[in-house]
XYZ file of C-alpha atoms in Angstrom:
330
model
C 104.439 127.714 88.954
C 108.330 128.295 88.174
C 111.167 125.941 88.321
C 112.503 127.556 91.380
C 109.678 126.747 93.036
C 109.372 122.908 92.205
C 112.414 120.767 94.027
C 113.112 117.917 90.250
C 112.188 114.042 90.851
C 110.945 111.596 87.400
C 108.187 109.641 87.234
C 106.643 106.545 85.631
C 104.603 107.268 82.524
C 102.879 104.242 81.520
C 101.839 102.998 77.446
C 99.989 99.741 77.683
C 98.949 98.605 73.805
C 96.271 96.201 73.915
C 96.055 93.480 70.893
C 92.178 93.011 70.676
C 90.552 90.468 68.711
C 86.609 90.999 68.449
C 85.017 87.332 68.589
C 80.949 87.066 67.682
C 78.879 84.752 70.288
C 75.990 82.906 69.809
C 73.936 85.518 70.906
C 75.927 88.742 70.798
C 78.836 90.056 70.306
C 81.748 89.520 72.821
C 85.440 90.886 72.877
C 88.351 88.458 73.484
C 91.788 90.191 74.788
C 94.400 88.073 73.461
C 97.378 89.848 73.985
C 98.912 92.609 76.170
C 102.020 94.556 74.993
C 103.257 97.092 78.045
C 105.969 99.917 77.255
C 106.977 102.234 80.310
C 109.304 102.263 83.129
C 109.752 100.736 86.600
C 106.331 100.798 87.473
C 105.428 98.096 84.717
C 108.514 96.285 84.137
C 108.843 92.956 84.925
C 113.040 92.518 84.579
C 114.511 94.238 81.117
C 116.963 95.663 83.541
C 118.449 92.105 85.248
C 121.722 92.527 82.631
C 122.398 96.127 82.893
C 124.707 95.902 85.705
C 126.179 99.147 85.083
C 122.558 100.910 86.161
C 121.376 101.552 89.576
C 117.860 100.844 87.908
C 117.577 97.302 89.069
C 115.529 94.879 91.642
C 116.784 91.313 90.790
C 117.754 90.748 94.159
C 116.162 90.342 97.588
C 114.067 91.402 98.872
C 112.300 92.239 96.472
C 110.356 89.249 94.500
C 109.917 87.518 98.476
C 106.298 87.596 97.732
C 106.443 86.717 94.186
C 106.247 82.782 93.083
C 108.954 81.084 94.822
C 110.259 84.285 96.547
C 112.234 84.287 93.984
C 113.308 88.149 92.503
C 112.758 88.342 89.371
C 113.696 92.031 88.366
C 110.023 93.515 89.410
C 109.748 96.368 91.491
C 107.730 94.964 94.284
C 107.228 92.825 96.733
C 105.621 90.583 94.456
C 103.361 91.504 90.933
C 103.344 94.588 89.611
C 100.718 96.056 87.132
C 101.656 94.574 84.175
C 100.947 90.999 85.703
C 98.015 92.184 87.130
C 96.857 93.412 83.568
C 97.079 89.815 81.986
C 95.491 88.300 84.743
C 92.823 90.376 85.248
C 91.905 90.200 81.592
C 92.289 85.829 81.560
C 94.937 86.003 79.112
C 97.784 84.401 81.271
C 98.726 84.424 84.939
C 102.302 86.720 84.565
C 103.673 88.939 81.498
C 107.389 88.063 81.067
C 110.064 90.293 80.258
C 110.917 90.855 76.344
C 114.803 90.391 77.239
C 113.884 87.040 79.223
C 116.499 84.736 77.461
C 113.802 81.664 78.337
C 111.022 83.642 76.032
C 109.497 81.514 73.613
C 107.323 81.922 70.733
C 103.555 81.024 72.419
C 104.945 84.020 74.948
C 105.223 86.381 72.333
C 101.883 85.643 70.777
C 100.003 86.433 74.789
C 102.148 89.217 74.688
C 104.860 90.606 76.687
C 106.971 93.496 78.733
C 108.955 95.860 77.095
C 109.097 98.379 79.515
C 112.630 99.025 81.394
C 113.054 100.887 84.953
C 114.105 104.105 84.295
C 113.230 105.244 81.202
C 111.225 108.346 80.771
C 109.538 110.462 78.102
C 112.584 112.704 78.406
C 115.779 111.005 77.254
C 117.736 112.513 79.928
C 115.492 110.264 82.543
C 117.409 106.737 80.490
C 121.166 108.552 80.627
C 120.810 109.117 84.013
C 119.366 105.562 84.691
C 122.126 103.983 82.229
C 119.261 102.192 80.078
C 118.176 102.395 76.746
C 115.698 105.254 76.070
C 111.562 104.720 75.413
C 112.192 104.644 71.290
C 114.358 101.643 71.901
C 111.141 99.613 73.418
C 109.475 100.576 70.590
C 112.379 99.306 68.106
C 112.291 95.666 70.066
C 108.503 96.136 69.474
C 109.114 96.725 65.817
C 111.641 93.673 64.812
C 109.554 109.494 84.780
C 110.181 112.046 83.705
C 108.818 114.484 86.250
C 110.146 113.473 88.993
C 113.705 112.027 88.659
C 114.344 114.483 85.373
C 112.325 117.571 86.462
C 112.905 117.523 90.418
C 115.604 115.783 91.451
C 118.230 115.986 88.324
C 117.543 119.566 88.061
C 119.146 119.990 84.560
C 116.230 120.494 83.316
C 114.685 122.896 85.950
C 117.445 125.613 85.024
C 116.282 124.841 81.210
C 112.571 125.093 81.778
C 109.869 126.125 84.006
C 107.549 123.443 84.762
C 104.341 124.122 81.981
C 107.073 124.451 79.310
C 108.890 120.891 80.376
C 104.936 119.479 80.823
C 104.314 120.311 76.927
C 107.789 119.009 76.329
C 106.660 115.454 77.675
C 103.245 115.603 76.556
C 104.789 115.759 72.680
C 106.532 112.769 73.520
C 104.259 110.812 74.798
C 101.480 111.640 72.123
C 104.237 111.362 69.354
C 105.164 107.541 70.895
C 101.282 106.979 70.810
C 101.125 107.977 67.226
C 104.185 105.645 66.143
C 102.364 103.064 67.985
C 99.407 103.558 65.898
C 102.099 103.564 62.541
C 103.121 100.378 63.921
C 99.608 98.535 63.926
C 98.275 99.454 67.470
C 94.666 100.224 67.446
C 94.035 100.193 71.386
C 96.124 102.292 73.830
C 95.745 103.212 76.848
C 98.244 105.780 78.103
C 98.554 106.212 82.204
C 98.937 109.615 83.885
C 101.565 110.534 86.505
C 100.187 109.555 90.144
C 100.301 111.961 92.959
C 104.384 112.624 93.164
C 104.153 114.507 96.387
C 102.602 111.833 98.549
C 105.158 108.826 97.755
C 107.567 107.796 100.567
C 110.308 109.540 99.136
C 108.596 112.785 98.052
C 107.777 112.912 101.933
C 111.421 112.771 103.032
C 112.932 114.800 100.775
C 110.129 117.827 100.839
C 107.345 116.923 103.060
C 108.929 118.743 106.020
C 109.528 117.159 109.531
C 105.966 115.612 109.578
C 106.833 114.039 106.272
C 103.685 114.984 104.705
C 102.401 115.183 100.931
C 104.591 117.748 98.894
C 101.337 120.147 97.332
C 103.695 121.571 94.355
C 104.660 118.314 93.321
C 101.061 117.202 93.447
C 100.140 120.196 91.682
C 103.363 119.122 89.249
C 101.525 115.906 88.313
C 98.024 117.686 87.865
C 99.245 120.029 85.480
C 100.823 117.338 83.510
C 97.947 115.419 83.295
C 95.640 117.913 82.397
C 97.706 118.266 79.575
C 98.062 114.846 78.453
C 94.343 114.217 78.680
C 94.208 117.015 76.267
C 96.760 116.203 74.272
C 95.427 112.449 73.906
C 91.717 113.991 73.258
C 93.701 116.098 69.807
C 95.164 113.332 68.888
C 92.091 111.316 68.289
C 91.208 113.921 65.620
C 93.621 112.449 63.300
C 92.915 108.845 64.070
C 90.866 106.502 62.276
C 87.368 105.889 63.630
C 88.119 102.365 65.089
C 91.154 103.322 67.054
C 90.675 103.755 70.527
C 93.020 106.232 72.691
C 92.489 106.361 76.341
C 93.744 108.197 79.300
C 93.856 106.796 82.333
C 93.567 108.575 85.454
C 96.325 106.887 88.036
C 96.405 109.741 90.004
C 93.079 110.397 92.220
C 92.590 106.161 92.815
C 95.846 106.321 94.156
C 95.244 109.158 96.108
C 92.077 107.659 97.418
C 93.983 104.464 98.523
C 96.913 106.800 100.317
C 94.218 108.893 102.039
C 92.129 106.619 103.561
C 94.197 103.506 103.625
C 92.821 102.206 106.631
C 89.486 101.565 104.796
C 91.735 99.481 102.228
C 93.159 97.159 105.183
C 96.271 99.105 104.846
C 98.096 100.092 108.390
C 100.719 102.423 106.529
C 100.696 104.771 103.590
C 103.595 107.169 104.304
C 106.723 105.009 104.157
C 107.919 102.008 102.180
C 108.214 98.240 103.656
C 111.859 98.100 102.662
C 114.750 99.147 105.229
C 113.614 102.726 106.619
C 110.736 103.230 103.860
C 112.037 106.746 103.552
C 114.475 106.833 100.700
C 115.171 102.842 99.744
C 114.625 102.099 96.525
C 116.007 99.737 93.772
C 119.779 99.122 94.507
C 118.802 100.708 97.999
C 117.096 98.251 99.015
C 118.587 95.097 99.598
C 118.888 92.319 101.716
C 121.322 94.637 103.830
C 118.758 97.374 104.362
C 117.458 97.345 108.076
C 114.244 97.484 109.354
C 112.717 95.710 106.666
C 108.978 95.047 107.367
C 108.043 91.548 107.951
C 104.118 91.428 106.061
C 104.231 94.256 102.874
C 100.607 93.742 102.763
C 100.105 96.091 105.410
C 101.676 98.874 103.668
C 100.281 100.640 100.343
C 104.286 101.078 99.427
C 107.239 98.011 99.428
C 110.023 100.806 98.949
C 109.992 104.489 99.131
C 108.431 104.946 95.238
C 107.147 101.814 94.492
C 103.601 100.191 95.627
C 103.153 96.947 97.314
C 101.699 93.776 94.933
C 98.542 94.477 97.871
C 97.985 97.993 96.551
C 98.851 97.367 92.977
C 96.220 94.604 92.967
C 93.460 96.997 94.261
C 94.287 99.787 92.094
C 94.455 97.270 88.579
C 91.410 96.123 89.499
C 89.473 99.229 89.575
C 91.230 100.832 86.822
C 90.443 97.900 84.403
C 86.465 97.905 85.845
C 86.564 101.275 84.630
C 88.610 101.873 81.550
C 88.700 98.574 79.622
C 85.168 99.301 77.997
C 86.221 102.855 76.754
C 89.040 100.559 74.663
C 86.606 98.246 72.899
């Protein structure tokens, strides 16, 4: 695969550090989660962004939020929850996980953990510039006191630097190096998401699904080959780990492929456009309470805008992903 054969687009690569705290029962031992701490980008953040006004990476504003509590936007990139909030719920440690930059944080938030991630950012540094946000070591500083499609495909910069296995190993040093200062940090259980399947969100579609707007295969085949790699990267990196540290890669991409596929077994009635405005293109400033043709029920569709899930399908895919990965971190 060559860069002149792969259109550039950036994409969300998720960190979520889990806290654990290992609690002995009367008759065996059970595992209490405590706290969540998520870094990562748009897919996970939950309004680090509200303030930047000078970047187009932001969703404080209808209509996005009009399914969340109150209708009220609150800098998530849905129609309501997104994963992080799903995370902490799922797991009974608190019903929402609020934004690190939330000026109304207090202390008992801190302790249940909270958000760090910020729409945007990317392994690559270029993916933050671009945004106007601070990069993915600056989460990691607050901690302390998408790379392939926006970067790859549709910046481009990078395509005329690299074809797309170099740029993969390129990420996949970041992300295992941000893992590792993590772990220098105190983190002991991480579980590190892989890309999901780039060709067959709304936008991919529009921009190089053809007239019938289907799934792009290179970009697919983009998000494969970067995932193989991480997986493998993630499995060295355990090598050099102490025993009790778990490091886990989760697999985003074929649940969400399942859910796209056969949506209609998931009570969805659309999977190849967004709820908001057209559902082709709108995303973040893009869609706004101006944009026409705005569905009326998101549930209905696995995507609210043209990159970004709907609370319905980020619900469903949490779910399963926790069923399944959560006892690999204990």
């Amino acid at each position: 695969m060559t860069s002149s054969s792969i259109p550039f687009s950036s994409f969300a690569v998720l960190l979520v550090g889990l806290i654990l705290l290992f609690v002995a029962g009367p008759a065996s031992a059970r595992i209490q989660i405590p706290a969540a701490l998520v870094f990562g980008d748009s897919i996970v953040d939950t309004g680090n962004n509200n303030e930047i006004l000078t970047s187009p990476a932001r969703s404080n504003f209808p209509p996005y939020g009009r399914d969340f509590y109150g209708g009220i936007p609150t800098g998530r990139f849905s129609n309501g929850k997104v994963p992080s909030d799903f995370l902490v719920e799922e797991l009974g440690i608190k019903d929402t996980l609020p934004p690190y930059k939330d000026p109304k944080l207090t202390p008992e938030d801190l302790l249940t953990g909270v958000c760090f991630a910020s729409g945007g950012v990317g392994y690559d540094d270029l993916s933050s510039k671009t945004a106007s946000v601070p990069p993915l070591s600056e989460q990691l500083r607050e901690f302390k006191d998408n790379d392939i499609a926006n970067t790859y495909f549709n910046i481009r910069l990078r395509e005329l630097q690299y074809d797309f296995p170099t740029y993969a190993d390129i990420l996949v040093k970041s992300a295992t190096n941000f893992v590792m200062d993590l772990y220098s940090v105190g983190s002991r259980r991480i579980g590190v998401f892989g890309a999901p399947p780039l060709g067959c969100i709304p936008s991919s579609r529009t921009v190089a699904g053809g007239l019938e707007r289907k799934c792009n295969d290179k970009y697919n085949e983009a998000s494969q080959l970067f995932n193989s790699k991480l997986s493998a990267g993630l499995n060295s990196l355990k090598e050099n780990l102490d025993t009790a540290t778990r490091v886990v890669y989760i697999d985003v991409y074929n649940p969400l492929l399942e859910v796209i596929n056969n949506y209609q077994s998931y009570g969805f009635e659309v999977a190849n456009k967004g709820c908001c405005g057209t559902g082709n293109l709108e995303a973040s400033v893009s869609c706004n309470k101006f944009s026409p043709f705005t569905c009326p029920d998101a549930s209905k569709y696995v995507f609210w805008d043209s990159y970004h899930p709907s609370e319905k399908a980020y619900k469903l895919l949490v779910s399963k992903l926790l069923t399944k990965y959560v006892p690999q971190l204990m």
